[in-house]
PDB file of C-alpha atoms in Angstrom:
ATOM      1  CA  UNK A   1       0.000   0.000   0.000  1.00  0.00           C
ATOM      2  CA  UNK A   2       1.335   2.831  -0.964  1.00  0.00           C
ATOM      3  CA  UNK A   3       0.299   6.213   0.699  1.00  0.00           C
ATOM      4  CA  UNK A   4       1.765   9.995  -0.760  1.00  0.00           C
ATOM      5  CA  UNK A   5       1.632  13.100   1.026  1.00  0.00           C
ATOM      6  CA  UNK A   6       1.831  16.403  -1.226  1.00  0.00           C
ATOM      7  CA  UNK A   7       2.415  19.734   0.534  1.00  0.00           C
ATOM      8  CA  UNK A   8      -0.578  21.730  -0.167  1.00  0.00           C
ATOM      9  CA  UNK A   9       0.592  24.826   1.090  1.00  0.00           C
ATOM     10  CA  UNK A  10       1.064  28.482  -1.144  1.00  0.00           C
ATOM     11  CA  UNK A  11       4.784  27.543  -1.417  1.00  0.00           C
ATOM     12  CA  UNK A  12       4.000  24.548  -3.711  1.00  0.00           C
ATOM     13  CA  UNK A  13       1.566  26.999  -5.987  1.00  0.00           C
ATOM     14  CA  UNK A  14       4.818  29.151  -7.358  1.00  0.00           C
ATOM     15  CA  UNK A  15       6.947  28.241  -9.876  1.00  0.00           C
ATOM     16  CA  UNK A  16       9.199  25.635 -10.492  1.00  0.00           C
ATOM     17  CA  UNK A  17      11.450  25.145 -13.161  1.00  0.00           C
ATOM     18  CA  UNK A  18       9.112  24.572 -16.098  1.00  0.00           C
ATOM     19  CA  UNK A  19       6.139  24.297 -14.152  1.00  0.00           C
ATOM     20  CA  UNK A  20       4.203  27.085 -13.023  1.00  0.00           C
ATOM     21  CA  UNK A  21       3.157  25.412 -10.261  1.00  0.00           C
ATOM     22  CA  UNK A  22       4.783  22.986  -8.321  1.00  0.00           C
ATOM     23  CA  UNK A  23       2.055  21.589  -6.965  1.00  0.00           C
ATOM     24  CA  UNK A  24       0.668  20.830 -10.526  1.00  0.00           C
ATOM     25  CA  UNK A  25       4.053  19.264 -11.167  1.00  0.00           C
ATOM     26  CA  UNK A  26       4.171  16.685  -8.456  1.00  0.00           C
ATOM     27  CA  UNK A  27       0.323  16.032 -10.059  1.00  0.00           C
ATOM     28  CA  UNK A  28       2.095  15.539 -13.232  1.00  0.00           C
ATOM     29  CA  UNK A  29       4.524  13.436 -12.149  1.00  0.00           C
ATOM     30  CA  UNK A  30       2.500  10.855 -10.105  1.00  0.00           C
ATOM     31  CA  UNK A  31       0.087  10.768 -12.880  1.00  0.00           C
ATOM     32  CA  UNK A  32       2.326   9.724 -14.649  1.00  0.00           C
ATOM     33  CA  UNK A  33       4.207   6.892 -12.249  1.00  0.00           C
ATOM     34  CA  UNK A  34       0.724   5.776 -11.478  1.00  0.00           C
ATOM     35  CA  UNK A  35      -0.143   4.761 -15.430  1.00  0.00           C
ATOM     36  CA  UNK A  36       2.176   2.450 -15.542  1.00  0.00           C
ATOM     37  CA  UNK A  37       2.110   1.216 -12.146  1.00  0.00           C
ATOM     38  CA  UNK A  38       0.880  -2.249 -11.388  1.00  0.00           C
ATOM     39  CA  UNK A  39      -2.741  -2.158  -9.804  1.00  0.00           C
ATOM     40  CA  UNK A  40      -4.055  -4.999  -7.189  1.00  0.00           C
ATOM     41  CA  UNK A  41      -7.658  -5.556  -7.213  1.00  0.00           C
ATOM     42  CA  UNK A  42      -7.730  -6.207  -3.794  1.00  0.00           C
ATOM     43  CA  UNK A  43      -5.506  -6.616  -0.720  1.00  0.00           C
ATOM     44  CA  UNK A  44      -4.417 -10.058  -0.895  1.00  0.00           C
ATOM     45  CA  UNK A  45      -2.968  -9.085  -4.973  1.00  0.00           C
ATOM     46  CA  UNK A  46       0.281  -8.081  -5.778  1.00  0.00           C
ATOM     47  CA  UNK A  47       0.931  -4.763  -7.008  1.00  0.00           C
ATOM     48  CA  UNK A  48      -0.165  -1.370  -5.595  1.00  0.00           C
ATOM     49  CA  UNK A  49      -3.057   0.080  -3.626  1.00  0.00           C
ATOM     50  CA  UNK A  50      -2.160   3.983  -3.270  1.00  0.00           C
ATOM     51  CA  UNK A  51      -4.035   6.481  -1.310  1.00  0.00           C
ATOM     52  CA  UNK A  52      -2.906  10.255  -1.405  1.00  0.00           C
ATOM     53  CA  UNK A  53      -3.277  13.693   0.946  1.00  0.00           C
ATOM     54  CA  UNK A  54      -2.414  16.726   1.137  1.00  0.00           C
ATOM     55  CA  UNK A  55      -0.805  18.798   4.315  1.00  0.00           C
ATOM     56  CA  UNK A  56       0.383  21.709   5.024  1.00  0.00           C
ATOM     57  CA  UNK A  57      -2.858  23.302   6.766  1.00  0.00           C
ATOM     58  CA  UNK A  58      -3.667  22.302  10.578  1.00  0.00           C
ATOM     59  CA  UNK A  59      -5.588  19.842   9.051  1.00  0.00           C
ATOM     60  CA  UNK A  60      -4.939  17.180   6.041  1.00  0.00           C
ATOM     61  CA  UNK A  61      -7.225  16.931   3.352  1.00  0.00           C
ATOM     62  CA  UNK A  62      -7.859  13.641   1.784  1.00  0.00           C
ATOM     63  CA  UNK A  63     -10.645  13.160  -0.812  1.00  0.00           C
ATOM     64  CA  UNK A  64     -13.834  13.420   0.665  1.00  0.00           C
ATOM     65  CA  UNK A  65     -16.705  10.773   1.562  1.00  0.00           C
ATOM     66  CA  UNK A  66     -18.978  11.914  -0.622  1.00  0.00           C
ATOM     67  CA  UNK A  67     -17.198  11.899  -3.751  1.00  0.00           C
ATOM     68  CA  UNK A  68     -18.089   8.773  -5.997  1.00  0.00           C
ATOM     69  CA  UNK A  69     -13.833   8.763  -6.857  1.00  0.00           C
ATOM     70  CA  UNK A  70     -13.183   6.241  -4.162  1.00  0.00           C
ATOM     71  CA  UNK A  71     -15.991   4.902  -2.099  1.00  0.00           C
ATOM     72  CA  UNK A  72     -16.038   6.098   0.715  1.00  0.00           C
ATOM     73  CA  UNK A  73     -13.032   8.364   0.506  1.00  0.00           C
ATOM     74  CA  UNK A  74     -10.800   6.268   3.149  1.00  0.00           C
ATOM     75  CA  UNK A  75     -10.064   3.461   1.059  1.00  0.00           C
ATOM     76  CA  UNK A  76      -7.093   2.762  -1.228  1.00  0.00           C
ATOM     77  CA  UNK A  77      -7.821   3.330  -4.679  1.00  0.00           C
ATOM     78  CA  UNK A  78      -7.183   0.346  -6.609  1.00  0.00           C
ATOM     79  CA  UNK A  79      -7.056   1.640 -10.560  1.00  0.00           C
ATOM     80  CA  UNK A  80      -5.485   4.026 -12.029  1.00  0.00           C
ATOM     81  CA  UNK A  81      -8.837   5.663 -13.174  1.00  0.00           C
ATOM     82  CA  UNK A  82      -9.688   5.968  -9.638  1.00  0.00           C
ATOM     83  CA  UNK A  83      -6.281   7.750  -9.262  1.00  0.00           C
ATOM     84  CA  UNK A  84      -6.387  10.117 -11.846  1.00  0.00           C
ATOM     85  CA  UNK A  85      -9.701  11.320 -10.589  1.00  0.00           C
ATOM     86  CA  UNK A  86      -8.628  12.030  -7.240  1.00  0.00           C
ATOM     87  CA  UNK A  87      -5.199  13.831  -8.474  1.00  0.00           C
ATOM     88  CA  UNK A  88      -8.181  15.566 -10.748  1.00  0.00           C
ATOM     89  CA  UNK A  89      -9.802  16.488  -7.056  1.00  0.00           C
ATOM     90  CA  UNK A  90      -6.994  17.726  -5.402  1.00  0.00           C
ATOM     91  CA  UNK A  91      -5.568  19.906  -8.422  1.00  0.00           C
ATOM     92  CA  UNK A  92      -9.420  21.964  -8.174  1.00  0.00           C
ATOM     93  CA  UNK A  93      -9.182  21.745  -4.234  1.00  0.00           C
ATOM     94  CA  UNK A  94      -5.423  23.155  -4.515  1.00  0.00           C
ATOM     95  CA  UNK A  95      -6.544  26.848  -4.194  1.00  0.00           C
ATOM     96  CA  UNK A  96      -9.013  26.820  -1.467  1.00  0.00           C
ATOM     97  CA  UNK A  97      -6.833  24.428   1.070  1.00  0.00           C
ATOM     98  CA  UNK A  98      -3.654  26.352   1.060  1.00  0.00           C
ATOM     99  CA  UNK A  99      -5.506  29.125   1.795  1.00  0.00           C
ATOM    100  CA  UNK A 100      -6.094  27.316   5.336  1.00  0.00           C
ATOM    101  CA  UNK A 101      -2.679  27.199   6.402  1.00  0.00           C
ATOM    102  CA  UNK A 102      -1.153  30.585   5.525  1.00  0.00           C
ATOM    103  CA  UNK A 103       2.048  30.644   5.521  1.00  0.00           C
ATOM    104  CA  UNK A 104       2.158  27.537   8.251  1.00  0.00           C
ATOM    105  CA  UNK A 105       3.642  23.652   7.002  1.00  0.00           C
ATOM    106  CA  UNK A 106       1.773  21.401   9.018  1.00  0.00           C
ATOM    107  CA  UNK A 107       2.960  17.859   8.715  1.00  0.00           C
ATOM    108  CA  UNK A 108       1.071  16.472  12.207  1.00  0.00           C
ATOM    109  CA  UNK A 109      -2.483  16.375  10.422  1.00  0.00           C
ATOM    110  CA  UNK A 110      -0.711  14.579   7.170  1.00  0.00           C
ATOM    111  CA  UNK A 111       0.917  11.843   9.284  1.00  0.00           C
ATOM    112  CA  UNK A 112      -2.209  11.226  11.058  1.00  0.00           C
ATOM    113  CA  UNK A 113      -4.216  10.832   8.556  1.00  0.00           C
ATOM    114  CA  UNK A 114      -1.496   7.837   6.531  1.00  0.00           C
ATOM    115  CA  UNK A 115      -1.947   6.280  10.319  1.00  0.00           C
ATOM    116  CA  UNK A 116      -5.797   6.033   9.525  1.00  0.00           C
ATOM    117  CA  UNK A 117      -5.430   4.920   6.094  1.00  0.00           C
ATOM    118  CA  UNK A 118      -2.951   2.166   6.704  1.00  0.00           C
ATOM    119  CA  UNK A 119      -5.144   1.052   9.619  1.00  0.00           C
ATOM    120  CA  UNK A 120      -8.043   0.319   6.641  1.00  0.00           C
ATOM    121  CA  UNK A 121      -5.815  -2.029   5.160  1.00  0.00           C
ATOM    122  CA  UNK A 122      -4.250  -5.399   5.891  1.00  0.00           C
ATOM    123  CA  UNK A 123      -1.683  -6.110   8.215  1.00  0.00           C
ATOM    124  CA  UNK A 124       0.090  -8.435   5.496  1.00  0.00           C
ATOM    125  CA  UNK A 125       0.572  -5.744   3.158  1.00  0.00           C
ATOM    126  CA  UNK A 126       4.232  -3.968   2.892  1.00  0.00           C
ATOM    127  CA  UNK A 127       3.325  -0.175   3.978  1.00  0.00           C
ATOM    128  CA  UNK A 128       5.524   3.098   2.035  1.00  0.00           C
ATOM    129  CA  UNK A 129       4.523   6.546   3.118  1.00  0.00           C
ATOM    130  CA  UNK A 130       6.017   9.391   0.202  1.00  0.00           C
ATOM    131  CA  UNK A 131       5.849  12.529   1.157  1.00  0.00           C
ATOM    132  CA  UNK A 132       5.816  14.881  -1.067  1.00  0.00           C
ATOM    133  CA  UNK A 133       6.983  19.061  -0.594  1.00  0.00           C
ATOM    134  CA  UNK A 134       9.578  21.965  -0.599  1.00  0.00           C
ATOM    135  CA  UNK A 135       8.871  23.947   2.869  1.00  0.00           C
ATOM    136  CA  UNK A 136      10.345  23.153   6.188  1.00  0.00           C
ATOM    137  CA  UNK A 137       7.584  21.969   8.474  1.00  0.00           C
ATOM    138  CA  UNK A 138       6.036  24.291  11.160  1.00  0.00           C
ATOM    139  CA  UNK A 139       4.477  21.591  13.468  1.00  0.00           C
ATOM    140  CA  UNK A 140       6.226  22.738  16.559  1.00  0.00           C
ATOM    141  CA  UNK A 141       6.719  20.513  19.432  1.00  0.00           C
ATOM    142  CA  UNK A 142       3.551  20.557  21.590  1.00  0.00           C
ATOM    143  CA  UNK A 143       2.109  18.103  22.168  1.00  0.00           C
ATOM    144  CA  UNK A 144      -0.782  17.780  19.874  1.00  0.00           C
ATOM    145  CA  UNK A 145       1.009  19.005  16.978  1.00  0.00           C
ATOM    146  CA  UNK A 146       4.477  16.880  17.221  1.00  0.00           C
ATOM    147  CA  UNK A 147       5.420  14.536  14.397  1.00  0.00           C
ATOM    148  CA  UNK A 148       7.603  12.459  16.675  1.00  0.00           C
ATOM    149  CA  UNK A 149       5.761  10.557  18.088  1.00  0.00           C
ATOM    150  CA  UNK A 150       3.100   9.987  14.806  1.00  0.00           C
ATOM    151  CA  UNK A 151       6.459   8.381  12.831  1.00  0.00           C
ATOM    152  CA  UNK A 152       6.676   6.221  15.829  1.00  0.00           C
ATOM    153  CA  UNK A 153       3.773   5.176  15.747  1.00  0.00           C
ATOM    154  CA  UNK A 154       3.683   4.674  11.236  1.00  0.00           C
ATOM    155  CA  UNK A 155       7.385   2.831  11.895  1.00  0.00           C
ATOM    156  CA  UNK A 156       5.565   0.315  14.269  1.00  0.00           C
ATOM    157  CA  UNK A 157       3.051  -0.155  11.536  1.00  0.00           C
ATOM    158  CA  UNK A 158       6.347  -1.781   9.918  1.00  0.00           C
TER     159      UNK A 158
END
């Protein structure tokens, strides 16, 4: 199962290199990887399941319930149609969700969120969190907003 994490924040709207947007060039760039990636159907097939967020506001955003992309929005997506609709999603959703976290690079709400979406799948499957940016993080170290101690928690996942 593979899980990616794309910085969402106003940083990843400027430009880079070619793109004008360096948001819409990680987009670009996983579409691509995820055409030719090798799908499984279901979690006892080989090949990938991949689920994707974006942080950077206090909160992560992940592709909501109600959306017919995905079920019920906490699943792994299993095709690459499924995929490209919900890298479709996020490159609409871009504007209004880095609007949320100013100038801020929360990571916390991210982290959290590949915690609940490798919980949905099964144990027997190999876990890989990507994450995905260009700005330092801004998390701090209090206690509800610390990343320490939500890697623990994704390494014991194994």
């Amino acid at each position: 199962d593979l899980f990616f994490l794309v910085e969402g924040t106003h940083a990843m709207q400027q430009d880079f290199g070619r793109h004008p947007s360096g948001f819409m060039g990680v987009m670009e760039a996983l579409r691509a990887w995820a055409r030719d990636a090798p799908w499984a159907a279901s979690t006892t097939d080989t090949g990938y399941r991949m689920g994707l967020a974006l942080y950077g506001a206090p909160s992560a955003a992940s592709v909501p319930a109600n959306q017919d992309i995905i079920g019920n929005g906490g699943n792994f997506m299993n095709a690459n149609a499924q995929f490209n609709e919900a890298v479709s999603f996020f490159e609409n959703f871009i504007t209004s969700y880095a609007l949320n976290g100013t100038t801020a690079n929360h990571l916390n709400g991210g982290l959290k969120a590949a915690v609940n979406m490798f919980n949905t799948g099964s144990a027997s499957r190999k876990r890989v969190l990507v994450i995905l940016g260009a700005s330092p993080f801004t998390d701090g170290a209090k206690s509800s907003t610390a990343i320490g101690p939500v890697i623990n928690e994704l390494e014991g996942m194994g």
